[in-house]
């Protein structure tokens, strides 16, 4: 029901103040659906209704919106079941008012995890209508033309089967489409074989429609059919085909008439409010099917009635969508869903940020204007996590402060102890204990909650997860988490309850929670490969150890497991409230170490070096983790071109003989290679084995010699070894290097290798490797690049990252491109940039190669020590240039 907020009304002497409040529940939500659908059926049955009227306002959509996990999907499924048959409808929902009308519910889950495309949405609607048992020729012809154009050689039957539509709606759709084509071919007196040639058939039909032939008079009544059949059959055209579907439904005889009710669930996954391409297509379906009814469930209300969206969507404004413009004001079904002022957007449970603001703006008003300023509304919204109770308390706080002075935003950066009392009021003592324990955790399961609470039985945790402030995400590592506001309030607000915890109670709970996380990681089957569990345990365990000054324990081993895959998911927890600057404990240092390693994919290497210097200088970490900091600091120095500092760090780690000693020896091999000392690098590589990534190092040595196929084979071996060991980052890096070297030979082969590298990089955060892959695409296209804007962007990205190796490889590829085109001046320019990069002695051989590719003499004697005679290296690079020129038909000067 809707009513006045009496608490607010009786908290002030301001008689001009307007205080409003609204409530909804699921029984009432069904009444709203039933009333709206009854009104829709009445509207479509009226004599003046015209399915081809594209200008009339639309009132064929209803929206239920609310915070995630509040039950919108459950509501959508319940409504679908209730519409499908009375036996599925809860008794308390009552009988609907459309006896005798045929309703066809079609529920479509738009969640990203469901992988539904716009094509799938249209096909789902049509497949559902196949249960009518008859073709819909206007739509079916257009759809068949689209399908054959966009999916040549892919049978529609197979696509429907693979997508589950055949299992859901049966096999009738392809046969109905074929029947429609055959009927039209017969009407046009075309040979039977033409029925399979959809292009000829639609062309003949369009001519017949334009000439107004009697044989097609039935389809001629669809005034826009010819235009749609003539349009390019692309996704844009497909979005207009539902008009044909609506027209066909309107042609059904009275005893076959059906009203589709299309339930679009998880609408928030259609896209954000900046990119509305898919939303635009779906909105077009709703507009073009005025005889269908749509029930949308999502986190936010639809903004289609907002005139400001004109241009982003086709149909906008309150005139177009009167039901979406009016605020939801639930009324009993018997009063009629079309009553003036009846809104079609209903809030379910917690509020989205937009709705928090709207709620606060409407809750207190004077002369039709919000009493609470937009700045204060923003602070309240941010703190509320969408919890209506927090909004209520903030409104009362606003009125309380307003008695003595004007409220300001800082007044609402506030925790309400009342939230704790209200949350705990109906919990048992054990449930309260579990609740406080799990407030230390981002997410939990029954075992974690029970162990963190120090209990021996799960019953209290089981009862707790059934509470409305515990949310469920079945796809997470742990399925349960507390409502954000409840969690933060329990952790930080003044607790006036009788069983409130002391600081020691919180510390002991943190110890239990950290130990429980460690037990889950260390005892899980094959825990070294369970990356999601590892990262989840680190994300939860690191802040516990840091905030409560706990020993590292299992976190040390977990840190090693984290770095071993070179994936680099973000780990940095939020800053500790009231924390002082600097590192004070081993946990502080480990948090900073791992955060710096993850953030180096997004920061300049100089920032990484500075952060790691702080960690290693603190001497807070145990010896093995200290060496981890030294090793990655040496890597950062190498990326920055600080070879002397890098060499010193690598030598220290290698001499220590710890876990990273093989990697440090690999680093020394890289440094020797960068200095042009290939014999030393090659000799070192032979000592590395898998732990030191021997084969990748060998590939790095062979390809500057122009020995492309030997290098590619070495990288393939490195990739396969990484796959066998389950090291995703190394696998992607080795494949990317393989793609780069092969890009200098056969572009077709390189294209396949680049595609594989892209697949292996999916889900990984490897900045240097990503840059290398982009450089590989330039090498693949050398001699045909339409411009160098991509190269300029890559150069900027490489410099922003502080990765000298990427910039050097980029200039070498550009030199190759210019050499293929015979533009020797530009080759000299690229070589000049390479010499500038080599001013500290590294990468000098890149400049040598650049001159060699163009057949130019070296401007000065080379300092490079090759594995083979210099003439052999020269000949290989000249051959690569000549082969690319021959492939492109470029005559050598």
PDB file of C-alpha atoms in Angstrom, residues 397-620:
ATOM      1  CA  UNK A 397      18.461  12.055  11.465  1.00  0.00           C
ATOM      2  CA  UNK A 398      17.975  14.799   8.882  1.00  0.00           C
ATOM      3  CA  UNK A 399      14.846  16.015  10.645  1.00  0.00           C
ATOM      4  CA  UNK A 400      16.562  15.810  14.042  1.00  0.00           C
ATOM      5  CA  UNK A 401      19.534  17.942  12.946  1.00  0.00           C
ATOM      6  CA  UNK A 402      17.222  20.355  11.120  1.00  0.00           C
ATOM      7  CA  UNK A 403      15.615  21.301  14.424  1.00  0.00           C
ATOM      8  CA  UNK A 404      18.728  23.228  15.429  1.00  0.00           C
ATOM      9  CA  UNK A 405      20.656  23.920  12.205  1.00  0.00           C
ATOM     10  CA  UNK A 406      20.875  23.201   8.512  1.00  0.00           C
ATOM     11  CA  UNK A 407      22.174  19.642   7.895  1.00  0.00           C
ATOM     12  CA  UNK A 408      25.392  19.212   5.889  1.00  0.00           C
ATOM     13  CA  UNK A 409      26.715  16.130   4.007  1.00  0.00           C
ATOM     14  CA  UNK A 410      29.297  15.294   6.714  1.00  0.00           C
ATOM     15  CA  UNK A 411      26.434  14.694   9.164  1.00  0.00           C
ATOM     16  CA  UNK A 412      25.498  11.544   7.233  1.00  0.00           C
ATOM     17  CA  UNK A 413      28.848   9.780   7.078  1.00  0.00           C
ATOM     18  CA  UNK A 414      27.351   7.954   9.996  1.00  0.00           C
ATOM     19  CA  UNK A 415      26.715   4.456  11.361  1.00  0.00           C
ATOM     20  CA  UNK A 416      23.455   3.763  13.150  1.00  0.00           C
ATOM     21  CA  UNK A 417      23.800   1.628  16.229  1.00  0.00           C
ATOM     22  CA  UNK A 418      20.073   1.044  15.902  1.00  0.00           C
ATOM     23  CA  UNK A 419      20.799  -1.079  12.856  1.00  0.00           C
ATOM     24  CA  UNK A 420      22.723  -3.503  15.055  1.00  0.00           C
ATOM     25  CA  UNK A 421      19.950  -3.699  17.628  1.00  0.00           C
ATOM     26  CA  UNK A 422      17.312  -4.233  14.942  1.00  0.00           C
ATOM     27  CA  UNK A 423      19.422  -6.795  13.116  1.00  0.00           C
ATOM     28  CA  UNK A 424      20.160  -8.762  16.272  1.00  0.00           C
ATOM     29  CA  UNK A 425      16.766  -8.400  17.885  1.00  0.00           C
ATOM     30  CA  UNK A 426      15.301 -11.724  16.777  1.00  0.00           C
ATOM     31  CA  UNK A 427      18.525 -13.757  16.615  1.00  0.00           C
ATOM     32  CA  UNK A 428      19.528 -16.408  19.129  1.00  0.00           C
ATOM     33  CA  UNK A 429      22.776 -15.863  21.079  1.00  0.00           C
ATOM     34  CA  UNK A 430      24.587 -18.385  18.844  1.00  0.00           C
ATOM     35  CA  UNK A 431      23.290 -16.681  15.719  1.00  0.00           C
ATOM     36  CA  UNK A 432      24.515 -13.329  17.031  1.00  0.00           C
ATOM     37  CA  UNK A 433      27.912 -14.868  17.664  1.00  0.00           C
ATOM     38  CA  UNK A 434      28.090 -16.251  14.132  1.00  0.00           C
ATOM     39  CA  UNK A 435      26.917 -12.948  12.658  1.00  0.00           C
ATOM     40  CA  UNK A 436      29.684 -10.975  14.359  1.00  0.00           C
ATOM     41  CA  UNK A 437      32.245 -13.593  13.319  1.00  0.00           C
ATOM     42  CA  UNK A 438      31.295 -13.591   9.643  1.00  0.00           C
ATOM     43  CA  UNK A 439      31.262  -9.790   9.584  1.00  0.00           C
ATOM     44  CA  UNK A 440      35.062 -10.194   9.459  1.00  0.00           C
ATOM     45  CA  UNK A 441      34.708 -12.006   6.128  1.00  0.00           C
ATOM     46  CA  UNK A 442      33.796 -10.815   2.650  1.00  0.00           C
ATOM     47  CA  UNK A 443      32.086 -14.151   1.941  1.00  0.00           C
ATOM     48  CA  UNK A 444      31.656 -17.482   3.669  1.00  0.00           C
ATOM     49  CA  UNK A 445      30.101 -20.914   3.567  1.00  0.00           C
ATOM     50  CA  UNK A 446      28.634 -22.938   6.412  1.00  0.00           C
ATOM     51  CA  UNK A 447      31.968 -24.518   7.353  1.00  0.00           C
ATOM     52  CA  UNK A 448      33.870 -21.223   7.318  1.00  0.00           C
ATOM     53  CA  UNK A 449      31.173 -19.456   9.321  1.00  0.00           C
ATOM     54  CA  UNK A 450      31.025 -22.228  11.925  1.00  0.00           C
ATOM     55  CA  UNK A 451      34.801 -22.459  12.328  1.00  0.00           C
ATOM     56  CA  UNK A 452      35.268 -18.677  12.470  1.00  0.00           C
ATOM     57  CA  UNK A 453      32.685 -18.574  15.234  1.00  0.00           C
ATOM     58  CA  UNK A 454      34.476 -21.350  17.142  1.00  0.00           C
ATOM     59  CA  UNK A 455      31.345 -23.510  17.249  1.00  0.00           C
ATOM     60  CA  UNK A 456      31.189 -27.280  16.903  1.00  0.00           C
ATOM     61  CA  UNK A 457      27.797 -27.423  15.173  1.00  0.00           C
ATOM     62  CA  UNK A 458      26.493 -25.726  12.007  1.00  0.00           C
ATOM     63  CA  UNK A 459      22.886 -25.150  13.048  1.00  0.00           C
ATOM     64  CA  UNK A 460      23.320 -21.471  14.081  1.00  0.00           C
ATOM     65  CA  UNK A 461      25.145 -20.700  10.807  1.00  0.00           C
ATOM     66  CA  UNK A 462      22.482 -22.563   8.840  1.00  0.00           C
ATOM     67  CA  UNK A 463      19.732 -20.511  10.484  1.00  0.00           C
ATOM     68  CA  UNK A 464      21.687 -17.305   9.918  1.00  0.00           C
ATOM     69  CA  UNK A 465      22.043 -17.766   6.156  1.00  0.00           C
ATOM     70  CA  UNK A 466      18.264 -17.935   5.909  1.00  0.00           C
ATOM     71  CA  UNK A 467      18.005 -14.377   7.213  1.00  0.00           C
ATOM     72  CA  UNK A 468      17.201 -11.647   4.667  1.00  0.00           C
ATOM     73  CA  UNK A 469      20.451  -9.746   5.313  1.00  0.00           C
ATOM     74  CA  UNK A 470      22.521 -12.728   4.150  1.00  0.00           C
ATOM     75  CA  UNK A 471      22.811 -12.764   0.371  1.00  0.00           C
ATOM     76  CA  UNK A 472      23.703 -15.709  -1.829  1.00  0.00           C
ATOM     77  CA  UNK A 473      25.908 -15.884  -4.890  1.00  0.00           C
ATOM     78  CA  UNK A 474      26.021 -19.530  -5.998  1.00  0.00           C
ATOM     79  CA  UNK A 475      28.860 -18.807  -8.431  1.00  0.00           C
ATOM     80  CA  UNK A 476      31.271 -17.425  -5.829  1.00  0.00           C
ATOM     81  CA  UNK A 477      34.047 -19.320  -4.052  1.00  0.00           C
ATOM     82  CA  UNK A 478      31.912 -18.971  -0.941  1.00  0.00           C
ATOM     83  CA  UNK A 479      28.188 -18.613  -1.578  1.00  0.00           C
ATOM     84  CA  UNK A 480      27.119 -16.286   1.244  1.00  0.00           C
ATOM     85  CA  UNK A 481      27.875 -12.708   2.211  1.00  0.00           C
ATOM     86  CA  UNK A 482      26.331 -10.172   4.519  1.00  0.00           C
ATOM     87  CA  UNK A 483      24.431  -7.184   3.264  1.00  0.00           C
ATOM     88  CA  UNK A 484      27.122  -4.533   2.900  1.00  0.00           C
ATOM     89  CA  UNK A 485      25.589  -2.038   5.293  1.00  0.00           C
ATOM     90  CA  UNK A 486      24.842  -4.631   7.968  1.00  0.00           C
ATOM     91  CA  UNK A 487      28.437  -5.837   7.799  1.00  0.00           C
ATOM     92  CA  UNK A 488      30.049  -2.409   7.991  1.00  0.00           C
ATOM     93  CA  UNK A 489      27.743  -1.311  10.809  1.00  0.00           C
ATOM     94  CA  UNK A 490      28.452  -4.367  12.947  1.00  0.00           C
ATOM     95  CA  UNK A 491      32.183  -3.825  12.449  1.00  0.00           C
ATOM     96  CA  UNK A 492      32.276  -0.097  13.110  1.00  0.00           C
ATOM     97  CA  UNK A 493      29.205   1.267  14.906  1.00  0.00           C
ATOM     98  CA  UNK A 494      28.879   1.692  18.659  1.00  0.00           C
ATOM     99  CA  UNK A 495      27.359  -1.540  19.908  1.00  0.00           C
ATOM    100  CA  UNK A 496      25.090  -0.948  22.867  1.00  0.00           C
ATOM    101  CA  UNK A 497      23.776  -4.500  23.065  1.00  0.00           C
ATOM    102  CA  UNK A 498      24.229  -6.564  26.218  1.00  0.00           C
ATOM    103  CA  UNK A 499      26.391  -9.188  24.493  1.00  0.00           C
ATOM    104  CA  UNK A 500      28.646  -6.756  22.621  1.00  0.00           C
ATOM    105  CA  UNK A 501      32.215  -7.911  21.945  1.00  0.00           C
ATOM    106  CA  UNK A 502      35.388  -6.549  23.492  1.00  0.00           C
ATOM    107  CA  UNK A 503      38.542  -5.879  21.461  1.00  0.00           C
ATOM    108  CA  UNK A 504      39.928  -9.228  22.621  1.00  0.00           C
ATOM    109  CA  UNK A 505      36.774 -10.965  21.396  1.00  0.00           C
ATOM    110  CA  UNK A 506      37.276  -9.444  17.937  1.00  0.00           C
ATOM    111  CA  UNK A 507      40.965 -10.407  17.916  1.00  0.00           C
ATOM    112  CA  UNK A 508      40.230 -14.029  18.814  1.00  0.00           C
ATOM    113  CA  UNK A 509      37.534 -14.159  16.139  1.00  0.00           C
ATOM    114  CA  UNK A 510      40.032 -12.808  13.602  1.00  0.00           C
ATOM    115  CA  UNK A 511      42.516 -15.539  14.582  1.00  0.00           C
ATOM    116  CA  UNK A 512      39.834 -18.172  14.124  1.00  0.00           C
ATOM    117  CA  UNK A 513      38.742 -16.739  10.781  1.00  0.00           C
ATOM    118  CA  UNK A 514      42.322 -16.574   9.468  1.00  0.00           C
ATOM    119  CA  UNK A 515      42.999 -20.142  10.570  1.00  0.00           C
ATOM    120  CA  UNK A 516      39.740 -21.317   8.998  1.00  0.00           C
ATOM    121  CA  UNK A 517      40.649 -19.729   5.667  1.00  0.00           C
ATOM    122  CA  UNK A 518      44.070 -21.339   5.780  1.00  0.00           C
ATOM    123  CA  UNK A 519      42.531 -24.730   6.541  1.00  0.00           C
ATOM    124  CA  UNK A 520      40.229 -24.448   3.551  1.00  0.00           C
ATOM    125  CA  UNK A 521      43.106 -23.615   1.224  1.00  0.00           C
ATOM    126  CA  UNK A 522      45.623 -26.145   2.535  1.00  0.00           C
ATOM    127  CA  UNK A 523      43.170 -29.061   2.742  1.00  0.00           C
ATOM    128  CA  UNK A 524      41.340 -28.486  -0.531  1.00  0.00           C
ATOM    129  CA  UNK A 525      42.012 -31.137  -3.205  1.00  0.00           C
ATOM    130  CA  UNK A 526      44.894 -30.026  -5.428  1.00  0.00           C
ATOM    131  CA  UNK A 527      44.955 -26.631  -3.708  1.00  0.00           C
ATOM    132  CA  UNK A 528      47.915 -25.467  -5.761  1.00  0.00           C
ATOM    133  CA  UNK A 529      45.769 -25.477  -8.890  1.00  0.00           C
ATOM    134  CA  UNK A 530      42.565 -24.088  -7.326  1.00  0.00           C
ATOM    135  CA  UNK A 531      43.312 -20.522  -8.278  1.00  0.00           C
ATOM    136  CA  UNK A 532      39.927 -19.059  -7.333  1.00  0.00           C
ATOM    137  CA  UNK A 533      40.120 -20.506  -3.824  1.00  0.00           C
ATOM    138  CA  UNK A 534      43.717 -19.337  -3.408  1.00  0.00           C
ATOM    139  CA  UNK A 535      42.966 -15.764  -4.438  1.00  0.00           C
ATOM    140  CA  UNK A 536      39.798 -15.711  -2.349  1.00  0.00           C
ATOM    141  CA  UNK A 537      41.684 -16.892   0.737  1.00  0.00           C
ATOM    142  CA  UNK A 538      44.392 -14.281   0.206  1.00  0.00           C
ATOM    143  CA  UNK A 539      41.893 -11.479  -0.308  1.00  0.00           C
ATOM    144  CA  UNK A 540      40.198 -12.358   2.953  1.00  0.00           C
ATOM    145  CA  UNK A 541      43.239 -13.439   4.929  1.00  0.00           C
ATOM    146  CA  UNK A 542      45.573 -10.527   4.184  1.00  0.00           C
ATOM    147  CA  UNK A 543      43.364  -7.810   5.721  1.00  0.00           C
ATOM    148  CA  UNK A 544      42.681  -9.994   8.762  1.00  0.00           C
ATOM    149  CA  UNK A 545      46.408 -10.477   9.392  1.00  0.00           C
ATOM    150  CA  UNK A 546      47.116  -6.813   8.730  1.00  0.00           C
ATOM    151  CA  UNK A 547      44.262  -5.259  10.725  1.00  0.00           C
ATOM    152  CA  UNK A 548      44.705  -7.522  13.770  1.00  0.00           C
ATOM    153  CA  UNK A 549      48.538  -7.814  13.594  1.00  0.00           C
ATOM    154  CA  UNK A 550      48.474 -11.602  13.252  1.00  0.00           C
ATOM    155  CA  UNK A 551      51.407 -13.878  12.302  1.00  0.00           C
ATOM    156  CA  UNK A 552      51.652 -14.739   8.604  1.00  0.00           C
ATOM    157  CA  UNK A 553      51.349 -18.495   9.003  1.00  0.00           C
ATOM    158  CA  UNK A 554      49.830 -20.080   5.898  1.00  0.00           C
ATOM    159  CA  UNK A 555      49.781 -16.713   4.095  1.00  0.00           C
ATOM    160  CA  UNK A 556      53.476 -17.116   3.288  1.00  0.00           C
ATOM    161  CA  UNK A 557      52.936 -20.345   1.354  1.00  0.00           C
ATOM    162  CA  UNK A 558      49.838 -18.879  -0.265  1.00  0.00           C
ATOM    163  CA  UNK A 559      51.879 -15.898  -1.441  1.00  0.00           C
ATOM    164  CA  UNK A 560      54.282 -18.259  -3.207  1.00  0.00           C
ATOM    165  CA  UNK A 561      51.401 -20.109  -4.806  1.00  0.00           C
ATOM    166  CA  UNK A 562      49.952 -16.775  -5.947  1.00  0.00           C
ATOM    167  CA  UNK A 563      53.100 -15.662  -7.780  1.00  0.00           C
ATOM    168  CA  UNK A 564      53.766 -19.086  -9.316  1.00  0.00           C
ATOM    169  CA  UNK A 565      51.094 -18.773 -12.029  1.00  0.00           C
ATOM    170  CA  UNK A 566      51.941 -15.188 -13.083  1.00  0.00           C
ATOM    171  CA  UNK A 567      48.242 -14.303 -13.347  1.00  0.00           C
ATOM    172  CA  UNK A 568      48.221 -11.263 -11.023  1.00  0.00           C
ATOM    173  CA  UNK A 569      44.647 -10.830  -9.889  1.00  0.00           C
ATOM    174  CA  UNK A 570      44.243  -7.686  -7.728  1.00  0.00           C
ATOM    175  CA  UNK A 571      44.688  -8.392  -4.027  1.00  0.00           C
ATOM    176  CA  UNK A 572      45.053  -5.027  -2.275  1.00  0.00           C
ATOM    177  CA  UNK A 573      42.496  -4.756   0.552  1.00  0.00           C
ATOM    178  CA  UNK A 574      40.961  -1.399   1.482  1.00  0.00           C
ATOM    179  CA  UNK A 575      43.081   0.827   3.663  1.00  0.00           C
ATOM    180  CA  UNK A 576      42.743   0.119   7.369  1.00  0.00           C
ATOM    181  CA  UNK A 577      40.692   2.873   9.047  1.00  0.00           C
ATOM    182  CA  UNK A 578      42.957   5.033  11.164  1.00  0.00           C
ATOM    183  CA  UNK A 579      46.123   3.339   9.886  1.00  0.00           C
ATOM    184  CA  UNK A 580      49.387   5.253  10.093  1.00  0.00           C
ATOM    185  CA  UNK A 581      51.659   5.633   7.104  1.00  0.00           C
ATOM    186  CA  UNK A 582      54.460   3.100   6.720  1.00  0.00           C
ATOM    187  CA  UNK A 583      54.903  -0.608   7.296  1.00  0.00           C
ATOM    188  CA  UNK A 584      54.824  -1.863  10.859  1.00  0.00           C
ATOM    189  CA  UNK A 585      54.246  -5.628  10.771  1.00  0.00           C
ATOM    190  CA  UNK A 586      55.104  -8.566   8.477  1.00  0.00           C
ATOM    191  CA  UNK A 587      51.469  -8.599   7.399  1.00  0.00           C
ATOM    192  CA  UNK A 588      51.723  -4.921   6.377  1.00  0.00           C
ATOM    193  CA  UNK A 589      54.793  -5.749   4.296  1.00  0.00           C
ATOM    194  CA  UNK A 590      53.227  -8.807   2.654  1.00  0.00           C
ATOM    195  CA  UNK A 591      50.083  -6.861   1.745  1.00  0.00           C
ATOM    196  CA  UNK A 592      52.231  -4.166   0.126  1.00  0.00           C
ATOM    197  CA  UNK A 593      54.445  -6.713  -1.639  1.00  0.00           C
ATOM    198  CA  UNK A 594      51.596  -8.616  -3.265  1.00  0.00           C
ATOM    199  CA  UNK A 595      49.653  -5.448  -4.018  1.00  0.00           C
ATOM    200  CA  UNK A 596      52.698  -3.980  -5.780  1.00  0.00           C
ATOM    201  CA  UNK A 597      53.178  -7.157  -7.839  1.00  0.00           C
ATOM    202  CA  UNK A 598      49.546  -7.133  -8.945  1.00  0.00           C
ATOM    203  CA  UNK A 599      49.446  -3.383  -9.598  1.00  0.00           C
ATOM    204  CA  UNK A 600      52.620  -3.434 -11.718  1.00  0.00           C
ATOM    205  CA  UNK A 601      50.407  -4.526 -14.605  1.00  0.00           C
ATOM    206  CA  UNK A 602      48.712  -1.120 -14.332  1.00  0.00           C
ATOM    207  CA  UNK A 603      51.462   1.187 -13.049  1.00  0.00           C
ATOM    208  CA  UNK A 604      54.718   2.506 -14.417  1.00  0.00           C
ATOM    209  CA  UNK A 605      57.568   0.205 -13.486  1.00  0.00           C
ATOM    210  CA  UNK A 606      59.214   3.057 -11.583  1.00  0.00           C
ATOM    211  CA  UNK A 607      56.216   3.071  -9.214  1.00  0.00           C
ATOM    212  CA  UNK A 608      56.568  -0.678  -8.798  1.00  0.00           C
ATOM    213  CA  UNK A 609      60.282  -0.301  -8.090  1.00  0.00           C
ATOM    214  CA  UNK A 610      59.616   2.376  -5.464  1.00  0.00           C
ATOM    215  CA  UNK A 611      56.990   0.260  -3.692  1.00  0.00           C
ATOM    216  CA  UNK A 612      59.177  -2.836  -3.703  1.00  0.00           C
ATOM    217  CA  UNK A 613      62.135  -0.840  -2.446  1.00  0.00           C
ATOM    218  CA  UNK A 614      60.000   0.219   0.522  1.00  0.00           C
ATOM    219  CA  UNK A 615      59.096  -3.413   1.224  1.00  0.00           C
ATOM    220  CA  UNK A 616      62.641  -4.780   0.974  1.00  0.00           C
ATOM    221  CA  UNK A 617      64.078  -1.897   2.986  1.00  0.00           C
ATOM    222  CA  UNK A 618      61.661  -2.582   5.845  1.00  0.00           C
ATOM    223  CA  UNK A 619      63.247  -6.024   6.518  1.00  0.00           C
ATOM    224  CA  UNK A 620      59.911  -7.131   8.023  1.00  0.00           C
TER     225      UNK A 620
END
